[in-house]
mmCIF file with all atom_site columns, C-alpha atoms in Angstrom:
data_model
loop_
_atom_site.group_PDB
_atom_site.id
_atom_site.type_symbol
_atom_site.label_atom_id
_atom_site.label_alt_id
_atom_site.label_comp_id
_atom_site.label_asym_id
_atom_site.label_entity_id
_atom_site.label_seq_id
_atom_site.pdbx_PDB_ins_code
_atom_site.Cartn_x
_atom_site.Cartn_y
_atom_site.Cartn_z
_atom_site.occupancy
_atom_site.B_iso_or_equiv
_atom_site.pdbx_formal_charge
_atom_site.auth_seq_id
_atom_site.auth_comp_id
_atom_site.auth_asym_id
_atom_site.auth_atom_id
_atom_site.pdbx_PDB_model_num
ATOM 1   C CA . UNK A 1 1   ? 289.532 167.630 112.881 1.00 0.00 ? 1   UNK A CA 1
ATOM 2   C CA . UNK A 1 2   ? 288.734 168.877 109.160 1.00 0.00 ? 2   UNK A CA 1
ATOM 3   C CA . UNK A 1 3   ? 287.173 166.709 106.947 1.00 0.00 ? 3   UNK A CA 1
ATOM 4   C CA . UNK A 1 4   ? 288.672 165.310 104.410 1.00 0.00 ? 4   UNK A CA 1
ATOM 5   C CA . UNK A 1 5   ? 286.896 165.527 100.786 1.00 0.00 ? 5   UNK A CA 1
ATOM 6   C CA . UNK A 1 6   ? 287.480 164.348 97.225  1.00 0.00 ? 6   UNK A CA 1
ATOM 7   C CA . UNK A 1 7   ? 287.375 165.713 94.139  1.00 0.00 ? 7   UNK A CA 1
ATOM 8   C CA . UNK A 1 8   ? 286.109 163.767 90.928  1.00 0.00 ? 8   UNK A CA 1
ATOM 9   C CA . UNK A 1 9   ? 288.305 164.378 87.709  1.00 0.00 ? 9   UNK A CA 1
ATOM 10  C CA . UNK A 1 10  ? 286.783 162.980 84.626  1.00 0.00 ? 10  UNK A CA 1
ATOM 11  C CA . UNK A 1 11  ? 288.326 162.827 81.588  1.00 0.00 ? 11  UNK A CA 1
ATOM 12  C CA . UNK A 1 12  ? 287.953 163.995 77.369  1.00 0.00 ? 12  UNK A CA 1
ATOM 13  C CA . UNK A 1 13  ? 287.691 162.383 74.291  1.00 0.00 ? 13  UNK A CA 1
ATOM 14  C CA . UNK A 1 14  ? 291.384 160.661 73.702  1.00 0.00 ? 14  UNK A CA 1
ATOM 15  C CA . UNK A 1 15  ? 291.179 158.547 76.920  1.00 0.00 ? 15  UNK A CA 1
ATOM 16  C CA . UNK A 1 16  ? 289.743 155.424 75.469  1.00 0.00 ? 16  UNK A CA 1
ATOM 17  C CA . UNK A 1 17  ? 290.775 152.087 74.501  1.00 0.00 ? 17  UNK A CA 1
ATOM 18  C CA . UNK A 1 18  ? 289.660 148.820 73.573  1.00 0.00 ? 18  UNK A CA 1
ATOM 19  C CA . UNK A 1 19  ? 288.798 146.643 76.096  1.00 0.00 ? 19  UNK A CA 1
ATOM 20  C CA . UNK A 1 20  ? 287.358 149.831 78.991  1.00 0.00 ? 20  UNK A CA 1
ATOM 21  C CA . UNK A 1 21  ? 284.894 148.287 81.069  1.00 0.00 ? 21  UNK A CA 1
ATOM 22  C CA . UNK A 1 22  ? 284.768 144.526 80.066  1.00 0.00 ? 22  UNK A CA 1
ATOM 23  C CA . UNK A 1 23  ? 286.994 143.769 83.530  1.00 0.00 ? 23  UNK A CA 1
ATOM 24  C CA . UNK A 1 24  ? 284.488 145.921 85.223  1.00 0.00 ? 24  UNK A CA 1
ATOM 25  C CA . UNK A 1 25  ? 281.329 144.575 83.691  1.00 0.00 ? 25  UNK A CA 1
ATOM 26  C CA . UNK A 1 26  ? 282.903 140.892 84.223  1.00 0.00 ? 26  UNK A CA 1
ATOM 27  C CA . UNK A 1 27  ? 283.696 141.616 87.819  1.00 0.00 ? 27  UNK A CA 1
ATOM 28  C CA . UNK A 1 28  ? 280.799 144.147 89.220  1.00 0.00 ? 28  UNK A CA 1
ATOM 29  C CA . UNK A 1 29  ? 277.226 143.885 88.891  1.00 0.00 ? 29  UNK A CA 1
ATOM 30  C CA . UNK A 1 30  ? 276.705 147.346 88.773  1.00 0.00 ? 30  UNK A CA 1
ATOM 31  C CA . UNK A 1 31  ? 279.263 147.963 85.885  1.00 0.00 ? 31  UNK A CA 1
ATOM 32  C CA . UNK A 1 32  ? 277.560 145.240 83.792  1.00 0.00 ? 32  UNK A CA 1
ATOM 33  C CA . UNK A 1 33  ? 273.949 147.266 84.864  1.00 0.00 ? 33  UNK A CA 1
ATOM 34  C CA . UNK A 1 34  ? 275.059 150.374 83.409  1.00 0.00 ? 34  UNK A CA 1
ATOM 35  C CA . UNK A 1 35  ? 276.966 149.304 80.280  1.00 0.00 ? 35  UNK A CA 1
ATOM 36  C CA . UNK A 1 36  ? 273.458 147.743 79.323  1.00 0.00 ? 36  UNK A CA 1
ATOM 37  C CA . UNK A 1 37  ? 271.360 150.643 80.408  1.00 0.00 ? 37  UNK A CA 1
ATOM 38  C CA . UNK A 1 38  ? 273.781 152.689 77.873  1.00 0.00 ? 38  UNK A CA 1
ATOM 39  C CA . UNK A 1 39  ? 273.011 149.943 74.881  1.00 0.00 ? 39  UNK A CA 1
ATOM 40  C CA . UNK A 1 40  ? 269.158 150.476 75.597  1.00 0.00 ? 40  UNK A CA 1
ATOM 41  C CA . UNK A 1 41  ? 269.472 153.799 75.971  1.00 0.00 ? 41  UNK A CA 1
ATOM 42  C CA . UNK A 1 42  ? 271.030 154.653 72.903  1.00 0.00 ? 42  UNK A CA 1
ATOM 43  C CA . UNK A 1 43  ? 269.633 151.601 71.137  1.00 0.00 ? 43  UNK A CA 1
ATOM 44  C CA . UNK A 1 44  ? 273.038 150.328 69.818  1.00 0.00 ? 44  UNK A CA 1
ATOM 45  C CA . UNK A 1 45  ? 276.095 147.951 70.809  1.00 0.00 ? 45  UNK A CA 1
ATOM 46  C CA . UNK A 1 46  ? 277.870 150.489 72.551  1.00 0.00 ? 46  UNK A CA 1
ATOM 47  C CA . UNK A 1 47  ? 279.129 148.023 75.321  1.00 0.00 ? 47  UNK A CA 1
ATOM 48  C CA . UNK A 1 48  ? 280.712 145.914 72.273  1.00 0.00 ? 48  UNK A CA 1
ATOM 49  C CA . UNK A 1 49  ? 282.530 148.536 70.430  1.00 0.00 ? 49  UNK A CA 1
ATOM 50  C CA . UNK A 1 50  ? 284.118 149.452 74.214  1.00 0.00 ? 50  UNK A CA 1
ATOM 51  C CA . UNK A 1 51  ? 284.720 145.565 74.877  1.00 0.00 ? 51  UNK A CA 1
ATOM 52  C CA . UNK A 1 52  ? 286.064 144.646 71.591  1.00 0.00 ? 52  UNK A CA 1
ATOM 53  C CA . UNK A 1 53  ? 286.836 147.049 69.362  1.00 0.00 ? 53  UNK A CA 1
ATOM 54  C CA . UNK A 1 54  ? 288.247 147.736 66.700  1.00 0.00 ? 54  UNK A CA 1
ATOM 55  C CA . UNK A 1 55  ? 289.908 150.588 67.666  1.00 0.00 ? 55  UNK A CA 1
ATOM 56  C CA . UNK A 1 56  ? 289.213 152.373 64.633  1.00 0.00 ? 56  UNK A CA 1
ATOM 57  C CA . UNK A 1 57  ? 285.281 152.430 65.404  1.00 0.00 ? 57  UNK A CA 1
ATOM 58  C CA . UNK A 1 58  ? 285.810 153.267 68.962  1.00 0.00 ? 58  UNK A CA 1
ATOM 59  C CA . UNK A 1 59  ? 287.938 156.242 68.049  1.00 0.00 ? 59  UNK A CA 1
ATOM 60  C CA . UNK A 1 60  ? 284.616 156.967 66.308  1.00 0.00 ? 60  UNK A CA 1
ATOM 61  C CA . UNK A 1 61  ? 283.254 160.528 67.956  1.00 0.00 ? 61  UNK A CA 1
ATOM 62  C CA . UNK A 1 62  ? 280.182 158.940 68.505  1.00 0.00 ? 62  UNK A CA 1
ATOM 63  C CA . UNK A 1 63  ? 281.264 155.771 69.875  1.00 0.00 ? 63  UNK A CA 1
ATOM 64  C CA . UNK A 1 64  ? 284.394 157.268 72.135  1.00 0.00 ? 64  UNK A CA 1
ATOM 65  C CA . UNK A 1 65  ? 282.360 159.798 73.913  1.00 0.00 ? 65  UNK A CA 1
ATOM 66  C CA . UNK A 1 66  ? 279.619 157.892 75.461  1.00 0.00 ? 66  UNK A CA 1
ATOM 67  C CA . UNK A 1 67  ? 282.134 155.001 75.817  1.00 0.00 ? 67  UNK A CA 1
ATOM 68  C CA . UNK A 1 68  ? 283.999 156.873 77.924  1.00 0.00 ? 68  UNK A CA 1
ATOM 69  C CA . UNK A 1 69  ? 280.914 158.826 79.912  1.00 0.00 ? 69  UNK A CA 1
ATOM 70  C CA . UNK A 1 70  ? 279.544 155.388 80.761  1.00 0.00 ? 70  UNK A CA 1
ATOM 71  C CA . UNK A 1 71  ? 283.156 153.877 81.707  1.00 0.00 ? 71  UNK A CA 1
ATOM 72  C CA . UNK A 1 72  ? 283.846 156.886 83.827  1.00 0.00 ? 72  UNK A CA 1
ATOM 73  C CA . UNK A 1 73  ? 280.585 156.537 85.601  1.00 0.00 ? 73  UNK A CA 1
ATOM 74  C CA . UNK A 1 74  ? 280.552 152.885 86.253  1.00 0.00 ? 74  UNK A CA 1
ATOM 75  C CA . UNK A 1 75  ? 284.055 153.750 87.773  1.00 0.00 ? 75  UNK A CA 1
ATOM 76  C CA . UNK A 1 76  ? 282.363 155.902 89.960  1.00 0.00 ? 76  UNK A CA 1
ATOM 77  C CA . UNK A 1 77  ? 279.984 153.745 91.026  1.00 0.00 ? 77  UNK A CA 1
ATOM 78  C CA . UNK A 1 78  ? 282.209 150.957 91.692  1.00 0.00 ? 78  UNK A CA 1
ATOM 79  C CA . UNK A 1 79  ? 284.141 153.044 94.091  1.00 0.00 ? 79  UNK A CA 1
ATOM 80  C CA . UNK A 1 80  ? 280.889 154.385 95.766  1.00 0.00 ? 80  UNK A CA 1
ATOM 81  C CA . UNK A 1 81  ? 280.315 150.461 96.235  1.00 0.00 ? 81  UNK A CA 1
ATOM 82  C CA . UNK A 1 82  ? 283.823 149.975 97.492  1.00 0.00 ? 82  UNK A CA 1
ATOM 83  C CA . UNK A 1 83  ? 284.571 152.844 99.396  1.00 0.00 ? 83  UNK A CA 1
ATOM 84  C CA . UNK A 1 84  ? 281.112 153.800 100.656 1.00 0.00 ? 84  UNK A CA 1
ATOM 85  C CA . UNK A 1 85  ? 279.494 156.967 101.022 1.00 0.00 ? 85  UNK A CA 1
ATOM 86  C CA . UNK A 1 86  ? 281.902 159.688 100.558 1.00 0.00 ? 86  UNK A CA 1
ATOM 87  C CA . UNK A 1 87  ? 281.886 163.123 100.879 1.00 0.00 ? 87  UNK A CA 1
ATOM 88  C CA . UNK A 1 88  ? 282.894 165.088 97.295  1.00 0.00 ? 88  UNK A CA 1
ATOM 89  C CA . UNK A 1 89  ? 284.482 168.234 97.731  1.00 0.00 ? 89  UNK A CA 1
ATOM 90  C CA . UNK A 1 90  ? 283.600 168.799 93.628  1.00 0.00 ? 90  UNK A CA 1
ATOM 91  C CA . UNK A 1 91  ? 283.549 167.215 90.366  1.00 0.00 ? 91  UNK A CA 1
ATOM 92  C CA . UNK A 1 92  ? 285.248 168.540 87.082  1.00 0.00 ? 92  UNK A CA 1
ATOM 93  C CA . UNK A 1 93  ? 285.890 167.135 84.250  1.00 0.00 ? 93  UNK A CA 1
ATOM 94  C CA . UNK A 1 94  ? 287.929 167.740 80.806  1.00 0.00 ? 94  UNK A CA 1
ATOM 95  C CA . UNK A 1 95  ? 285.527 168.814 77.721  1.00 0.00 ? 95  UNK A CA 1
ATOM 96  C CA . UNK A 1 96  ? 282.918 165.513 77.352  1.00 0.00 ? 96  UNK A CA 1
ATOM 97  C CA . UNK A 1 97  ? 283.985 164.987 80.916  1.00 0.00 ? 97  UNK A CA 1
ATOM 98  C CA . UNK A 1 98  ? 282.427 168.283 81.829  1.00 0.00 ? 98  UNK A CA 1
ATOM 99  C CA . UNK A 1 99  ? 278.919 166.054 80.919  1.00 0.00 ? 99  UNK A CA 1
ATOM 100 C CA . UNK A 1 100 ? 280.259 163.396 82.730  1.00 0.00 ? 100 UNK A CA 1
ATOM 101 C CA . UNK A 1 101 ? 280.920 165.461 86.433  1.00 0.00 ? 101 UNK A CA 1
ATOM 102 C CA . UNK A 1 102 ? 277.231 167.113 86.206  1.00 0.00 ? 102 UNK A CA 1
ATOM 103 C CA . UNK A 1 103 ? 275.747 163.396 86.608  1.00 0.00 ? 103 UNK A CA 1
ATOM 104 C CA . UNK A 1 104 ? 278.144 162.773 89.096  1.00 0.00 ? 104 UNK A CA 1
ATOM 105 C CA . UNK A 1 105 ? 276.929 165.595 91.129  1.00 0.00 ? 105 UNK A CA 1
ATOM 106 C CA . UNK A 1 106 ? 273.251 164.922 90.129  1.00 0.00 ? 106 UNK A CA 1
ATOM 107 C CA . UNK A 1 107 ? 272.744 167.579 87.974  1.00 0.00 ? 107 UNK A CA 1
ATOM 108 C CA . UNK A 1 108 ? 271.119 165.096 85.825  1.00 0.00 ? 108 UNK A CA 1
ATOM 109 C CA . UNK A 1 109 ? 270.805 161.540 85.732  1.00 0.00 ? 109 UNK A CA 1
ATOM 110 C CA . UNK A 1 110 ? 272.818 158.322 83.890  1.00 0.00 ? 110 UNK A CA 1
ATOM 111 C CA . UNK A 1 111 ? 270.340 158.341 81.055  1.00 0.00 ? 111 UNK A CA 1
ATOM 112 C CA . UNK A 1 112 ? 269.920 161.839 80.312  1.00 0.00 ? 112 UNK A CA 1
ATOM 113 C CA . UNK A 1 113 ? 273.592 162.528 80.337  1.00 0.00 ? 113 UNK A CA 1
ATOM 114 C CA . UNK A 1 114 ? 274.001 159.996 77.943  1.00 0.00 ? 114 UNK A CA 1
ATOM 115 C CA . UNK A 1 115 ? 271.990 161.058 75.477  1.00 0.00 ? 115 UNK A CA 1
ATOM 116 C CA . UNK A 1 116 ? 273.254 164.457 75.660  1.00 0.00 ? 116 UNK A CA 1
ATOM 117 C CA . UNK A 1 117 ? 276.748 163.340 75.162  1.00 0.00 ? 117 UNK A CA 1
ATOM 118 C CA . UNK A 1 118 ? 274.956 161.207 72.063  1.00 0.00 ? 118 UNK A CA 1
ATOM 119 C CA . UNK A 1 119 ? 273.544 164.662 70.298  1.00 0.00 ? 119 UNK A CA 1
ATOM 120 C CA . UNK A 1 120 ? 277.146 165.916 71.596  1.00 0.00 ? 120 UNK A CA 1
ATOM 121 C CA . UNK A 1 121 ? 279.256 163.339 69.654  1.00 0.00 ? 121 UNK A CA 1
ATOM 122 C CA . UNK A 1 122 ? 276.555 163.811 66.443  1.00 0.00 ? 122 UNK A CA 1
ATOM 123 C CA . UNK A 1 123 ? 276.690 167.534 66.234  1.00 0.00 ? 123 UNK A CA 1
ATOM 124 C CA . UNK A 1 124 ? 280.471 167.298 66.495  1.00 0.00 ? 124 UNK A CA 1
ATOM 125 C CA . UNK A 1 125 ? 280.117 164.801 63.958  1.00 0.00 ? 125 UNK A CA 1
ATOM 126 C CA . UNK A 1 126 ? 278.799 166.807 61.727  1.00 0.00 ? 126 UNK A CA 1
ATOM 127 C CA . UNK A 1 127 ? 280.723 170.069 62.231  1.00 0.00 ? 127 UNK A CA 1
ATOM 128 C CA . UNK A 1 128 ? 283.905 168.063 61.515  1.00 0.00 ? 128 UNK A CA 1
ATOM 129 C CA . UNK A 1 129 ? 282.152 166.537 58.140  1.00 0.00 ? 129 UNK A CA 1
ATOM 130 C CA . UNK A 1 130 ? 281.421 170.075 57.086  1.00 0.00 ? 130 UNK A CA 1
ATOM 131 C CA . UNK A 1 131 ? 284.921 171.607 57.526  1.00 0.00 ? 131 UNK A CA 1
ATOM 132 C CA . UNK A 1 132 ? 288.238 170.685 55.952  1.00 0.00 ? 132 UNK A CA 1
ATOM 133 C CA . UNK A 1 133 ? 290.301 170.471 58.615  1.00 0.00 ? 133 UNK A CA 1
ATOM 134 C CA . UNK A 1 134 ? 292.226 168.277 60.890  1.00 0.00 ? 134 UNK A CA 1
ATOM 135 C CA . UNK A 1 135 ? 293.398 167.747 64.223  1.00 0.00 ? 135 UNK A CA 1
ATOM 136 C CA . UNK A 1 136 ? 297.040 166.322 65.951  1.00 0.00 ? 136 UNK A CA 1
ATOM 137 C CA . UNK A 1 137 ? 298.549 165.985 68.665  1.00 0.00 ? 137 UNK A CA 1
ATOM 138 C CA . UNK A 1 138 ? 302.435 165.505 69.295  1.00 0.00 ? 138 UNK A CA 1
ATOM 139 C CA . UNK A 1 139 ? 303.804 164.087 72.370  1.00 0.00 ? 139 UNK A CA 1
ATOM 140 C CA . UNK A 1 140 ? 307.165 165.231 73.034  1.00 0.00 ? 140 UNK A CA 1
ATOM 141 C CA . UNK A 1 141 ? 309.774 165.703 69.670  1.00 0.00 ? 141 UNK A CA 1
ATOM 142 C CA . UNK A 1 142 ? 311.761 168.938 68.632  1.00 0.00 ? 142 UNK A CA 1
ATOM 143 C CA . UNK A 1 143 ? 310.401 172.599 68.200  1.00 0.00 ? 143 UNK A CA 1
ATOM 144 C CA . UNK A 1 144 ? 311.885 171.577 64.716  1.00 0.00 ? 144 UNK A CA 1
ATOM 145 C CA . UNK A 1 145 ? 310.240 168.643 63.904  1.00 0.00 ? 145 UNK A CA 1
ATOM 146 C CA . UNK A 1 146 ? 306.525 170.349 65.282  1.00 0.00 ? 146 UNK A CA 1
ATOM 147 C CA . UNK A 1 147 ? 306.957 173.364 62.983  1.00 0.00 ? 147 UNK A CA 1
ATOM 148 C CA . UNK A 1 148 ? 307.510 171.202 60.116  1.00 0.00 ? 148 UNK A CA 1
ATOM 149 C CA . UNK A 1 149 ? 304.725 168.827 60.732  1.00 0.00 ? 149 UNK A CA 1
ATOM 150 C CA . UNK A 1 150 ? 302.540 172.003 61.186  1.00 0.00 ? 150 UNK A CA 1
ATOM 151 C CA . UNK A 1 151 ? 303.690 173.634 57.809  1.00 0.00 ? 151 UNK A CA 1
ATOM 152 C CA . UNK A 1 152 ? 305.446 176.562 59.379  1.00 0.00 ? 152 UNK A CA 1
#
């Protein structure tokens, strides 16, 4: 009989929202172990911001993508606790969750991911505050309505 495997999917910036976690942390040990690792780590509140928002400083690229690294990871862990030892055919993950799938497979560990994804969400930063530009997405809606939004 084969083996059955999983696969790990982790997911990009856009996947947050106030409130990740704090069931976790309130419910699992190790959730509440890793959210304060990350404030430690990276010296800040990040647990707080994730917990309680506001949503406008969570959307924050240097808030969201570490948020969402550490969420993605404690839900990781919280399976391996459930679940048990599993065997993982792969992991991927979706831009920042490309970060996120190397520390799953032990490329690196929980700290050192983190603060790469911190330098990440700063250089990012700081491309963004040197170009004019913007970003949107559009769920659904007319061909019509999506070429006029865009400007032709």
């Amino acid at each position: 009989m084969m083996e059955r495997r999983i696969a790990l999917l982790f997911a990009g910036q856009g996947a947050q929202c106030v409130g990740m976690g704090r069931d976790l942390a309130e419910h699992f040990p190790v959730a509440a172990d890793l959210f304060g690792q990350a404030d430690e780590i990276l010296g800040r509140n990040l647990s707080n911001i994730a917990w309680n928002g506001p949503i406008e400083e969570l959307t924050k690229t240097s808030n969201c993508q570490p948020a969402l690294y550490v969420h993605s990871l404690v839900s990781l862990a919280i399976l391996r606790e459930i679940a048990g030892d599993f065997p993982v055919a792969g992991a991927a993950g979706l831009s920042l969750g490309e970060i996120t799938a190397h520390a799953a497979g032990g490329t690196f560990d929980f700290g050192t991911g983190l603060k790469l994804v911190q330098r990440r969400a700063e250089f990012m930063d700081q491309a963004c505050a040197a170009t004019l530009g913007g970003m949107a997405a559009m769920m659904g809606g007319l061909e019509n309505d999506v070429r006029q939004l865009a400007g032709d």
